[in-house]
Amino acid sequence: MQQHYVAYNNGSSPIGTLANTIETIAQSDGDYATAIPGLSLHRRRTPTEPVHCIYTMGLGVVAQGGKQVMLGDALLEYGRGDCMLTTIDLPVISHITQARIKDPFLGLMLTMDVRTIVQAASEMDLPPLQRNSTSQPITVAALDDLMIDALTRLVRLTSEPLLAPKLAPLIKEEIIVRLLAGPLGSQLRNFLITESPSHQITKAIAWLKQHFAQTLQVEELAAYVHMSQSTFRQHFRAITGTSPLQFQKQLRLQEARQLMLNQNVDAGTASSFVGYESPSQFNREYRRLFGAPPRKDVKQLRQAGVMR
């Protein structure tokens, strides 16, 4: 499919100002961790290949360019001036679709703390939510100018190390308050209601992340979150786009990939650590998910300069 690019006069709009601010810091391709906890900046001059990764609770923002994220069978696209809110940890396939040398992809990711969200929501006069409703774990929406301004101020703080420790938490709280009061507020709050299906599935996912190497008994996990098996499976698939067993498999393979990439662990050791008893099954499922056997895949990642 042919891509169409638009050249932007970045300084003429709030989103252009945010893009310029990011580009001042991210002057070449890469992923930039900042001194502000939870904030990272991203730049690419060319579209990227689809990559399997885990999205955590946070806000992704595109200041320039475009991106696609696949969750199960759902394909989400977002571009300049859009944000993507993720409310639970999910394995996804992500790639940048619009980027070029003159107009590189520019974006940021801000992870969020559940306790801060709960505290902010408790202090706001927000409308009640339906306790039996199920929210989508990933949603794309357009940013308004006030939110873009808050994000720009947060990025600018990276160049003020003396002020950042005091001011960054205040701006991050402002961003959370604006999210709660805006069109994405109900989605964010739904995962905090103890009795909601969304919160119960979030609890199940947290358990899976802690115990991914253990043999999974779906009936026991359903009981752990006080759901029947059928209801648990239904809500789990509705929220994550996959079954509990497939979700666990992706967690295992992602963890094994990171072990091999970051700690130079061989495939046999990695497969055993994440819970596989059969190396051949591990190799087969790894190749099916990532498109290449473990050794070749890790070699390709290193050659491509993937951030570790």
PDB file of C-alpha atoms in Angstrom:
ATOM      1  CA  MET A   1       0.000   0.000   0.000  1.00  0.00           C
ATOM      2  CA  GLN A   2       1.420   3.378  -1.000  1.00  0.00           C
ATOM      3  CA  GLN A   3       2.123   5.743   1.872  1.00  0.00           C
ATOM      4  CA  HIS A   4       1.251   9.439   1.615  1.00  0.00           C
ATOM      5  CA  TYR A   5       3.301  11.934   3.571  1.00  0.00           C
ATOM      6  CA  VAL A   6       2.524  15.496   4.475  1.00  0.00           C
ATOM      7  CA  ALA A   7       5.250  18.011   5.268  1.00  0.00           C
ATOM      8  CA  TYR A   8       4.489  19.967   8.424  1.00  0.00           C
ATOM      9  CA  ASN A   9       5.429  23.436   9.601  1.00  0.00           C
ATOM     10  CA  ASN A  10       6.002  22.145  13.087  1.00  0.00           C
ATOM     11  CA  GLY A  11       6.169  25.444  14.886  1.00  0.00           C
ATOM     12  CA  SER A  12       2.704  26.609  13.840  1.00  0.00           C
ATOM     13  CA  SER A  13       0.581  24.426  16.134  1.00  0.00           C
ATOM     14  CA  PRO A  14       0.689  22.868  19.610  1.00  0.00           C
ATOM     15  CA  ILE A  15       1.422  19.405  18.173  1.00  0.00           C
ATOM     16  CA  GLY A  16       4.139  20.952  16.010  1.00  0.00           C
ATOM     17  CA  THR A  17       5.699  22.489  19.099  1.00  0.00           C
ATOM     18  CA  LEU A  18       5.667  19.087  20.818  1.00  0.00           C
ATOM     19  CA  ALA A  19       7.306  17.497  17.769  1.00  0.00           C
ATOM     20  CA  ASN A  20      10.017  20.156  17.714  1.00  0.00           C
ATOM     21  CA  THR A  21      10.622  19.700  21.436  1.00  0.00           C
ATOM     22  CA  ILE A  22      11.046  15.924  21.018  1.00  0.00           C
ATOM     23  CA  GLU A  23      13.302  16.373  17.987  1.00  0.00           C
ATOM     24  CA  THR A  24      15.567  18.734  19.908  1.00  0.00           C
ATOM     25  CA  ILE A  25      16.375  15.836  22.244  1.00  0.00           C
ATOM     26  CA  ALA A  26      15.995  12.878  19.863  1.00  0.00           C
ATOM     27  CA  GLN A  27      18.289  14.126  17.096  1.00  0.00           C
ATOM     28  CA  SER A  28      18.939  10.702  15.571  1.00  0.00           C
ATOM     29  CA  ASP A  29      17.036   7.433  15.305  1.00  0.00           C
ATOM     30  CA  GLY A  30      16.539   5.601  18.559  1.00  0.00           C
ATOM     31  CA  ASP A  31      14.641   5.198  21.802  1.00  0.00           C
ATOM     32  CA  TYR A  32      15.601   7.744  24.440  1.00  0.00           C
ATOM     33  CA  ALA A  33      15.075   7.046  28.121  1.00  0.00           C
ATOM     34  CA  THR A  34      14.887  10.316  30.053  1.00  0.00           C
ATOM     35  CA  ALA A  35      15.705  11.361  33.602  1.00  0.00           C
ATOM     36  CA  ILE A  36      11.958  11.736  34.205  1.00  0.00           C
ATOM     37  CA  PRO A  37      10.667   8.355  35.463  1.00  0.00           C
ATOM     38  CA  GLY A  38       8.310   6.691  32.988  1.00  0.00           C
ATOM     39  CA  LEU A  39       9.013   9.070  30.089  1.00  0.00           C
ATOM     40  CA  SER A  40      10.771   7.920  26.919  1.00  0.00           C
ATOM     41  CA  LEU A  41      11.121   9.596  23.509  1.00  0.00           C
ATOM     42  CA  HIS A  42      11.264   7.881  20.108  1.00  0.00           C
ATOM     43  CA  ARG A  43      12.446   8.804  16.615  1.00  0.00           C
ATOM     44  CA  ARG A  44      12.649   6.865  13.320  1.00  0.00           C
ATOM     45  CA  ARG A  45      13.441   8.089   9.788  1.00  0.00           C
ATOM     46  CA  THR A  46      11.970   5.048   8.031  1.00  0.00           C
ATOM     47  CA  PRO A  47       9.020   2.721   8.641  1.00  0.00           C
ATOM     48  CA  THR A  48       9.852  -0.291  10.803  1.00  0.00           C
ATOM     49  CA  GLU A  49       9.065  -3.984  10.600  1.00  0.00           C
ATOM     50  CA  PRO A  50       6.309  -5.316  12.882  1.00  0.00           C
ATOM     51  CA  VAL A  51       7.731  -6.128  16.325  1.00  0.00           C
ATOM     52  CA  HIS A  52       6.239  -8.268  19.085  1.00  0.00           C
ATOM     53  CA  CYS A  53       6.336  -6.405  22.385  1.00  0.00           C
ATOM     54  CA  ILE A  54       4.476  -5.915  25.675  1.00  0.00           C
ATOM     55  CA  TYR A  55       2.610  -2.670  26.224  1.00  0.00           C
ATOM     56  CA  THR A  56       2.273  -1.633  29.854  1.00  0.00           C
ATOM     57  CA  MET A  57      -0.193   0.815  31.402  1.00  0.00           C
ATOM     58  CA  GLY A  58       0.603   4.142  29.841  1.00  0.00           C
ATOM     59  CA  LEU A  59       0.042   6.795  27.220  1.00  0.00           C
ATOM     60  CA  GLY A  60       1.676   6.637  23.801  1.00  0.00           C
ATOM     61  CA  VAL A  61       1.715   9.841  21.738  1.00  0.00           C
ATOM     62  CA  VAL A  62       2.533  10.451  18.076  1.00  0.00           C
ATOM     63  CA  ALA A  63       3.782  13.981  17.463  1.00  0.00           C
ATOM     64  CA  GLN A  64       4.736  13.275  13.853  1.00  0.00           C
ATOM     65  CA  GLY A  65       4.346  10.256  11.549  1.00  0.00           C
ATOM     66  CA  GLY A  66       2.117   7.226  12.020  1.00  0.00           C
ATOM     67  CA  LYS A  67       1.989   3.893  13.803  1.00  0.00           C
ATOM     68  CA  GLN A  68       0.006   0.632  13.809  1.00  0.00           C
ATOM     69  CA  VAL A  69      -0.653  -1.707  16.719  1.00  0.00           C
ATOM     70  CA  MET A  70      -2.296  -5.134  16.426  1.00  0.00           C
ATOM     71  CA  LEU A  71      -4.001  -6.691  19.450  1.00  0.00           C
ATOM     72  CA  GLY A  72      -5.371 -10.097  18.552  1.00  0.00           C
ATOM     73  CA  ASP A  73      -7.365  -9.531  15.359  1.00  0.00           C
ATOM     74  CA  ALA A  74      -7.874  -5.806  16.020  1.00  0.00           C
ATOM     75  CA  LEU A  75      -5.717  -3.326  14.101  1.00  0.00           C
ATOM     76  CA  LEU A  76      -5.356   0.165  15.574  1.00  0.00           C
ATOM     77  CA  GLU A  77      -3.785   3.082  13.718  1.00  0.00           C
ATOM     78  CA  TYR A  78      -2.775   6.413  15.169  1.00  0.00           C
ATOM     79  CA  GLY A  79      -0.897   9.365  13.807  1.00  0.00           C
ATOM     80  CA  ARG A  80       0.064  13.000  14.337  1.00  0.00           C
ATOM     81  CA  GLY A  81      -1.806  14.445  17.318  1.00  0.00           C
ATOM     82  CA  ASP A  82      -3.226  11.101  18.484  1.00  0.00           C
ATOM     83  CA  CYS A  83      -2.630   9.194  21.686  1.00  0.00           C
ATOM     84  CA  MET A  84      -3.017   5.530  22.587  1.00  0.00           C
ATOM     85  CA  LEU A  85      -4.060   4.701  26.136  1.00  0.00           C
ATOM     86  CA  THR A  86      -3.158   1.216  27.392  1.00  0.00           C
ATOM     87  CA  THR A  87      -4.714   0.220  30.696  1.00  0.00           C
ATOM     88  CA  ILE A  88      -3.284  -3.283  31.241  1.00  0.00           C
ATOM     89  CA  ASP A  89      -0.111  -5.109  30.230  1.00  0.00           C
ATOM     90  CA  LEU A  90      -0.680  -6.721  26.835  1.00  0.00           C
ATOM     91  CA  PRO A  91       1.411  -8.515  24.189  1.00  0.00           C
ATOM     92  CA  VAL A  92       0.941  -6.675  20.884  1.00  0.00           C
ATOM     93  CA  ILE A  93       2.517  -6.343  17.436  1.00  0.00           C
ATOM     94  CA  SER A  94       3.624  -2.780  16.779  1.00  0.00           C
ATOM     95  CA  HIS A  95       5.322  -0.930  13.950  1.00  0.00           C
ATOM     96  CA  ILE A  96       5.859   2.563  12.582  1.00  0.00           C
ATOM     97  CA  THR A  97       4.082   3.055   9.258  1.00  0.00           C
ATOM     98  CA  GLN A  98       4.858   6.682   8.412  1.00  0.00           C
ATOM     99  CA  ALA A  99       8.365   8.075   8.682  1.00  0.00           C
ATOM    100  CA  ARG A 100      10.937   9.568   6.361  1.00  0.00           C
ATOM    101  CA  ILE A 101      14.212  11.478   6.573  1.00  0.00           C
ATOM    102  CA  LYS A 102      12.690  14.954   6.236  1.00  0.00           C
ATOM    103  CA  ASP A 103       9.668  14.136   8.414  1.00  0.00           C
ATOM    104  CA  PRO A 104      10.759  11.427  10.869  1.00  0.00           C
ATOM    105  CA  PHE A 105       8.437   9.624  13.215  1.00  0.00           C
ATOM    106  CA  LEU A 106       8.485  11.434  16.553  1.00  0.00           C
ATOM    107  CA  GLY A 107       6.676  10.140  19.609  1.00  0.00           C
ATOM    108  CA  LEU A 108       6.746   9.592  23.332  1.00  0.00           C
ATOM    109  CA  MET A 109       5.637   7.022  25.865  1.00  0.00           C
ATOM    110  CA  LEU A 110       4.578   7.843  29.399  1.00  0.00           C
ATOM    111  CA  THR A 111       3.975   4.934  31.752  1.00  0.00           C
ATOM    112  CA  MET A 112       1.551   5.579  34.602  1.00  0.00           C
ATOM    113  CA  ASP A 113       1.334   4.507  38.219  1.00  0.00           C
ATOM    114  CA  VAL A 114      -1.940   2.918  39.322  1.00  0.00           C
ATOM    115  CA  ARG A 115      -1.759   4.445  42.799  1.00  0.00           C
ATOM    116  CA  THR A 116      -1.481   7.953  41.363  1.00  0.00           C
ATOM    117  CA  ILE A 117      -4.507   7.328  39.134  1.00  0.00           C
ATOM    118  CA  VAL A 118      -6.565   5.959  42.034  1.00  0.00           C
ATOM    119  CA  GLN A 119      -5.622   8.905  44.251  1.00  0.00           C
ATOM    120  CA  ALA A 120      -6.467  11.469  41.550  1.00  0.00           C
ATOM    121  CA  ALA A 121      -9.802   9.785  40.720  1.00  0.00           C
ATOM    122  CA  SER A 122     -10.792   9.695  44.404  1.00  0.00           C
ATOM    123  CA  GLU A 123     -10.330  13.450  44.669  1.00  0.00           C
ATOM    124  CA  MET A 124     -12.400  14.286  41.574  1.00  0.00           C
ATOM    125  CA  ASP A 125     -16.184  14.557  41.266  1.00  0.00           C
ATOM    126  CA  LEU A 126     -16.527  12.093  38.392  1.00  0.00           C
ATOM    127  CA  PRO A 127     -19.772  10.443  37.201  1.00  0.00           C
ATOM    128  CA  PRO A 128     -20.341   6.854  38.426  1.00  0.00           C
ATOM    129  CA  LEU A 129     -19.444   3.906  36.194  1.00  0.00           C
ATOM    130  CA  GLN A 130     -21.345   0.694  35.541  1.00  0.00           C
ATOM    131  CA  ARG A 131     -19.685  -2.050  37.555  1.00  0.00           C
ATOM    132  CA  ASN A 132     -20.479  -4.834  35.092  1.00  0.00           C
ATOM    133  CA  SER A 133     -19.151  -3.076  32.003  1.00  0.00           C
ATOM    134  CA  THR A 134     -16.018  -4.190  30.155  1.00  0.00           C
ATOM    135  CA  SER A 135     -13.683  -1.586  28.696  1.00  0.00           C
ATOM    136  CA  GLN A 136     -11.223  -1.960  25.860  1.00  0.00           C
ATOM    137  CA  PRO A 137      -7.629  -2.179  27.120  1.00  0.00           C
ATOM    138  CA  ILE A 138      -6.241  -0.077  24.255  1.00  0.00           C
ATOM    139  CA  THR A 139      -7.949   3.007  22.827  1.00  0.00           C
ATOM    140  CA  VAL A 140      -6.859   5.651  20.329  1.00  0.00           C
ATOM    141  CA  ALA A 141      -8.077   9.242  20.604  1.00  0.00           C
ATOM    142  CA  ALA A 142      -7.115  12.723  19.440  1.00  0.00           C
ATOM    143  CA  LEU A 143      -5.259  14.920  21.907  1.00  0.00           C
ATOM    144  CA  ASP A 144      -6.623  18.355  22.730  1.00  0.00           C
ATOM    145  CA  ASP A 145      -4.345  21.399  22.836  1.00  0.00           C
ATOM    146  CA  LEU A 146      -4.281  21.586  26.651  1.00  0.00           C
ATOM    147  CA  MET A 147      -3.087  17.986  26.942  1.00  0.00           C
ATOM    148  CA  ILE A 148      -0.456  18.592  24.247  1.00  0.00           C
ATOM    149  CA  ASP A 149       0.721  21.635  26.195  1.00  0.00           C
ATOM    150  CA  ALA A 150       1.111  19.558  29.373  1.00  0.00           C
ATOM    151  CA  LEU A 151       3.071  16.892  27.482  1.00  0.00           C
ATOM    152  CA  THR A 152       5.304  19.543  25.911  1.00  0.00           C
ATOM    153  CA  ARG A 153       6.056  21.046  29.328  1.00  0.00           C
ATOM    154  CA  LEU A 154       6.947  17.585  30.635  1.00  0.00           C
ATOM    155  CA  VAL A 155       9.366  16.905  27.770  1.00  0.00           C
ATOM    156  CA  ARG A 156      10.972  20.337  28.199  1.00  0.00           C
ATOM    157  CA  LEU A 157      11.692  19.505  31.841  1.00  0.00           C
ATOM    158  CA  THR A 158      14.241  16.917  30.664  1.00  0.00           C
ATOM    159  CA  SER A 159      16.601  19.852  30.023  1.00  0.00           C
ATOM    160  CA  GLU A 160      16.068  21.276  33.527  1.00  0.00           C
ATOM    161  CA  PRO A 161      17.570  18.684  35.898  1.00  0.00           C
ATOM    162  CA  LEU A 162      17.323  21.020  38.882  1.00  0.00           C
ATOM    163  CA  LEU A 163      13.565  21.552  38.476  1.00  0.00           C
ATOM    164  CA  ALA A 164      12.479  18.197  37.034  1.00  0.00           C
ATOM    165  CA  PRO A 165      12.345  16.204  40.311  1.00  0.00           C
ATOM    166  CA  LYS A 166       9.872  18.705  41.789  1.00  0.00           C
ATOM    167  CA  LEU A 167       7.845  19.725  38.734  1.00  0.00           C
ATOM    168  CA  ALA A 168       7.628  16.463  36.759  1.00  0.00           C
ATOM    169  CA  PRO A 169       5.337  14.725  39.306  1.00  0.00           C
ATOM    170  CA  LEU A 170       2.996  17.737  39.210  1.00  0.00           C
ATOM    171  CA  ILE A 171       2.776  17.742  35.410  1.00  0.00           C
ATOM    172  CA  LYS A 172       2.293  13.955  35.317  1.00  0.00           C
ATOM    173  CA  GLU A 173      -0.547  14.331  37.798  1.00  0.00           C
ATOM    174  CA  GLU A 174      -2.051  17.044  35.575  1.00  0.00           C
ATOM    175  CA  ILE A 175      -1.893  14.662  32.600  1.00  0.00           C
ATOM    176  CA  ILE A 176      -3.655  11.939  34.600  1.00  0.00           C
ATOM    177  CA  VAL A 177      -6.353  14.373  35.777  1.00  0.00           C
ATOM    178  CA  ARG A 178      -6.950  15.505  32.191  1.00  0.00           C
ATOM    179  CA  LEU A 179      -7.222  11.872  31.085  1.00  0.00           C
ATOM    180  CA  LEU A 180      -9.719  11.071  33.837  1.00  0.00           C
ATOM    181  CA  ALA A 181     -11.852  14.111  32.972  1.00  0.00           C
ATOM    182  CA  GLY A 182     -11.685  13.529  29.207  1.00  0.00           C
ATOM    183  CA  PRO A 183     -13.178  11.020  26.751  1.00  0.00           C
ATOM    184  CA  LEU A 184     -10.756   8.280  27.873  1.00  0.00           C
ATOM    185  CA  GLY A 185     -11.599   8.732  31.552  1.00  0.00           C
ATOM    186  CA  SER A 186     -14.214   5.981  31.739  1.00  0.00           C
ATOM    187  CA  GLN A 187     -11.839   3.500  30.124  1.00  0.00           C
ATOM    188  CA  LEU A 188      -9.099   4.346  32.609  1.00  0.00           C
ATOM    189  CA  ARG A 189     -11.396   4.214  35.632  1.00  0.00           C
ATOM    190  CA  ASN A 190     -13.110   0.969  34.647  1.00  0.00           C
ATOM    191  CA  PHE A 191      -9.926  -0.984  35.288  1.00  0.00           C
ATOM    192  CA  LEU A 192      -9.759   0.423  38.825  1.00  0.00           C
ATOM    193  CA  ILE A 193     -13.216  -0.697  39.995  1.00  0.00           C
ATOM    194  CA  THR A 194     -12.635  -3.766  42.143  1.00  0.00           C
ATOM    195  CA  GLU A 195     -15.791  -5.583  41.102  1.00  0.00           C
ATOM    196  CA  SER A 196     -15.635  -4.841  37.380  1.00  0.00           C
ATOM    197  CA  PRO A 197     -14.745  -7.621  34.886  1.00  0.00           C
ATOM    198  CA  SER A 198     -11.946  -5.412  33.571  1.00  0.00           C
ATOM    199  CA  HIS A 199     -10.339  -5.210  37.003  1.00  0.00           C
ATOM    200  CA  GLN A 200     -10.687  -8.964  37.537  1.00  0.00           C
ATOM    201  CA  ILE A 201      -8.964  -9.707  34.231  1.00  0.00           C
ATOM    202  CA  THR A 202      -6.251  -7.187  35.137  1.00  0.00           C
ATOM    203  CA  LYS A 203      -5.710  -9.158  38.350  1.00  0.00           C
ATOM    204  CA  ALA A 204      -5.460 -12.401  36.353  1.00  0.00           C
ATOM    205  CA  ILE A 205      -2.911 -10.861  33.975  1.00  0.00           C
ATOM    206  CA  ALA A 206      -0.821  -9.653  36.915  1.00  0.00           C
ATOM    207  CA  TRP A 207      -0.804 -13.243  38.236  1.00  0.00           C
ATOM    208  CA  LEU A 208       0.235 -14.606  34.847  1.00  0.00           C
ATOM    209  CA  LYS A 209       3.112 -12.133  34.614  1.00  0.00           C
ATOM    210  CA  GLN A 210       4.405 -13.268  38.006  1.00  0.00           C
ATOM    211  CA  HIS A 211       3.945 -16.996  37.379  1.00  0.00           C
ATOM    212  CA  PHE A 212       4.279 -17.415  33.596  1.00  0.00           C
ATOM    213  CA  ALA A 213       6.692 -20.361  34.000  1.00  0.00           C
ATOM    214  CA  GLN A 214       4.150 -22.401  35.966  1.00  0.00           C
ATOM    215  CA  THR A 215       1.712 -24.829  34.384  1.00  0.00           C
ATOM    216  CA  LEU A 216      -1.519 -22.920  33.888  1.00  0.00           C
ATOM    217  CA  GLN A 217      -4.791 -24.335  35.172  1.00  0.00           C
ATOM    218  CA  VAL A 218      -7.451 -22.033  33.732  1.00  0.00           C
ATOM    219  CA  GLU A 219     -10.084 -23.164  36.218  1.00  0.00           C
ATOM    220  CA  GLU A 220      -7.815 -22.228  39.134  1.00  0.00           C
ATOM    221  CA  LEU A 221      -7.056 -18.813  37.634  1.00  0.00           C
ATOM    222  CA  ALA A 222     -10.778 -18.196  37.102  1.00  0.00           C
ATOM    223  CA  ALA A 223     -11.453 -19.079  40.732  1.00  0.00           C
ATOM    224  CA  TYR A 224      -8.621 -16.779  41.818  1.00  0.00           C
ATOM    225  CA  VAL A 225     -10.471 -13.797  40.302  1.00  0.00           C
ATOM    226  CA  HIS A 226     -13.897 -15.085  41.445  1.00  0.00           C
ATOM    227  CA  MET A 227     -15.304 -15.915  38.003  1.00  0.00           C
ATOM    228  CA  SER A 228     -16.762 -19.025  36.445  1.00  0.00           C
ATOM    229  CA  GLN A 229     -14.576 -20.620  33.762  1.00  0.00           C
ATOM    230  CA  SER A 230     -16.903 -19.649  30.917  1.00  0.00           C
ATOM    231  CA  THR A 231     -17.261 -16.033  32.098  1.00  0.00           C
ATOM    232  CA  PHE A 232     -13.527 -15.763  32.698  1.00  0.00           C
ATOM    233  CA  ARG A 233     -12.651 -17.051  29.228  1.00  0.00           C
ATOM    234  CA  GLN A 234     -15.211 -14.742  27.627  1.00  0.00           C
ATOM    235  CA  HIS A 235     -13.978 -11.573  29.357  1.00  0.00           C
ATOM    236  CA  PHE A 236     -10.320 -12.531  28.999  1.00  0.00           C
ATOM    237  CA  ARG A 237     -10.626 -12.876  25.225  1.00  0.00           C
ATOM    238  CA  ALA A 238     -12.765  -9.720  24.952  1.00  0.00           C
ATOM    239  CA  ILE A 239     -10.089  -7.682  26.731  1.00  0.00           C
ATOM    240  CA  THR A 240      -6.833  -9.244  25.522  1.00  0.00           C
ATOM    241  CA  GLY A 241      -7.876 -10.596  22.126  1.00  0.00           C
ATOM    242  CA  THR A 242      -6.593 -14.071  22.971  1.00  0.00           C
ATOM    243  CA  SER A 243      -7.068 -17.027  25.327  1.00  0.00           C
ATOM    244  CA  PRO A 244      -5.339 -17.345  28.719  1.00  0.00           C
ATOM    245  CA  LEU A 245      -3.096 -20.155  27.421  1.00  0.00           C
ATOM    246  CA  GLN A 246      -2.067 -18.190  24.324  1.00  0.00           C
ATOM    247  CA  PHE A 247      -1.449 -15.133  26.489  1.00  0.00           C
ATOM    248  CA  GLN A 248       0.836 -17.144  28.770  1.00  0.00           C
ATOM    249  CA  LYS A 249       2.682 -18.543  25.750  1.00  0.00           C
ATOM    250  CA  GLN A 250       3.387 -15.050  24.443  1.00  0.00           C
ATOM    251  CA  LEU A 251       4.637 -13.954  27.863  1.00  0.00           C
ATOM    252  CA  ARG A 252       6.992 -16.951  27.988  1.00  0.00           C
ATOM    253  CA  LEU A 253       8.375 -16.383  24.495  1.00  0.00           C
ATOM    254  CA  GLN A 254       8.809 -12.649  25.047  1.00  0.00           C
ATOM    255  CA  GLU A 255      10.709 -13.301  28.273  1.00  0.00           C
ATOM    256  CA  ALA A 256      12.915 -15.930  26.613  1.00  0.00           C
ATOM    257  CA  ARG A 257      13.699 -13.518  23.785  1.00  0.00           C
ATOM    258  CA  GLN A 258      14.754 -10.801  26.241  1.00  0.00           C
ATOM    259  CA  LEU A 259      16.951 -13.262  28.160  1.00  0.00           C
ATOM    260  CA  MET A 260      18.775 -14.271  24.991  1.00  0.00           C
ATOM    261  CA  LEU A 261      19.090 -10.691  23.769  1.00  0.00           C
ATOM    262  CA  ASN A 262      20.070  -8.998  27.035  1.00  0.00           C
ATOM    263  CA  GLN A 263      21.921 -11.696  28.967  1.00  0.00           C
ATOM    264  CA  ASN A 264      23.438 -13.794  26.139  1.00  0.00           C
ATOM    265  CA  VAL A 265      21.570 -16.873  27.381  1.00  0.00           C
ATOM    266  CA  ASP A 266      21.378 -19.794  24.943  1.00  0.00           C
ATOM    267  CA  ALA A 267      18.009 -21.021  23.655  1.00  0.00           C
ATOM    268  CA  GLY A 268      18.013 -24.197  25.759  1.00  0.00           C
ATOM    269  CA  THR A 269      18.582 -22.314  29.008  1.00  0.00           C
ATOM    270  CA  ALA A 270      16.011 -19.660  28.113  1.00  0.00           C
ATOM    271  CA  SER A 271      13.363 -22.217  27.197  1.00  0.00           C
ATOM    272  CA  SER A 272      13.827 -24.065  30.492  1.00  0.00           C
ATOM    273  CA  PHE A 273      13.728 -20.846  32.524  1.00  0.00           C
ATOM    274  CA  VAL A 274      10.379 -19.752  31.071  1.00  0.00           C
ATOM    275  CA  GLY A 275       8.730 -23.128  31.645  1.00  0.00           C
ATOM    276  CA  TYR A 276       9.250 -25.224  28.508  1.00  0.00           C
ATOM    277  CA  GLU A 277      10.081 -28.886  29.073  1.00  0.00           C
ATOM    278  CA  SER A 278      10.634 -29.606  25.370  1.00  0.00           C
ATOM    279  CA  PRO A 279      13.323 -27.576  23.513  1.00  0.00           C
ATOM    280  CA  SER A 280      11.838 -28.647  20.175  1.00  0.00           C
ATOM    281  CA  GLN A 281       8.409 -27.303  21.169  1.00  0.00           C
ATOM    282  CA  PHE A 282      10.044 -24.063  22.301  1.00  0.00           C
ATOM    283  CA  ASN A 283      11.888 -23.671  18.990  1.00  0.00           C
ATOM    284  CA  ARG A 284       8.739 -24.435  17.021  1.00  0.00           C
ATOM    285  CA  GLU A 285       6.547 -21.965  18.916  1.00  0.00           C
ATOM    286  CA  TYR A 286       9.294 -19.325  18.962  1.00  0.00           C
ATOM    287  CA  ARG A 287       9.649 -19.513  15.189  1.00  0.00           C
ATOM    288  CA  ARG A 288       5.887 -19.354  14.738  1.00  0.00           C
ATOM    289  CA  LEU A 289       5.633 -16.162  16.816  1.00  0.00           C
ATOM    290  CA  PHE A 290       8.776 -14.301  15.746  1.00  0.00           C
ATOM    291  CA  GLY A 291       9.258 -15.660  12.219  1.00  0.00           C
ATOM    292  CA  ALA A 292      12.728 -17.163  12.779  1.00  0.00           C
ATOM    293  CA  PRO A 293      14.406 -19.714  15.087  1.00  0.00           C
ATOM    294  CA  PRO A 294      15.849 -18.281  18.333  1.00  0.00           C
ATOM    295  CA  ARG A 295      19.512 -17.936  17.362  1.00  0.00           C
ATOM    296  CA  LYS A 296      18.766 -16.364  13.982  1.00  0.00           C
ATOM    297  CA  ASP A 297      16.132 -14.027  15.434  1.00  0.00           C
ATOM    298  CA  VAL A 298      18.435 -12.716  18.176  1.00  0.00           C
ATOM    299  CA  LYS A 299      21.261 -12.247  15.658  1.00  0.00           C
ATOM    300  CA  GLN A 300      18.953 -10.217  13.422  1.00  0.00           C
ATOM    301  CA  LEU A 301      17.824  -8.089  16.372  1.00  0.00           C
ATOM    302  CA  ARG A 302      21.418  -7.303  17.307  1.00  0.00           C
ATOM    303  CA  GLN A 303      22.318  -6.441  13.713  1.00  0.00           C
ATOM    304  CA  ALA A 304      19.297  -4.130  13.517  1.00  0.00           C
ATOM    305  CA  GLY A 305      20.466  -2.351  16.663  1.00  0.00           C
ATOM    306  CA  VAL A 306      17.334  -3.102  18.667  1.00  0.00           C
ATOM    307  CA  MET A 307      17.334  -1.285  22.008  1.00  0.00           C
ATOM    308  CA  ARG A 308      17.898  -3.700  24.874  1.00  0.00           C
TER     309      ARG A 308
END
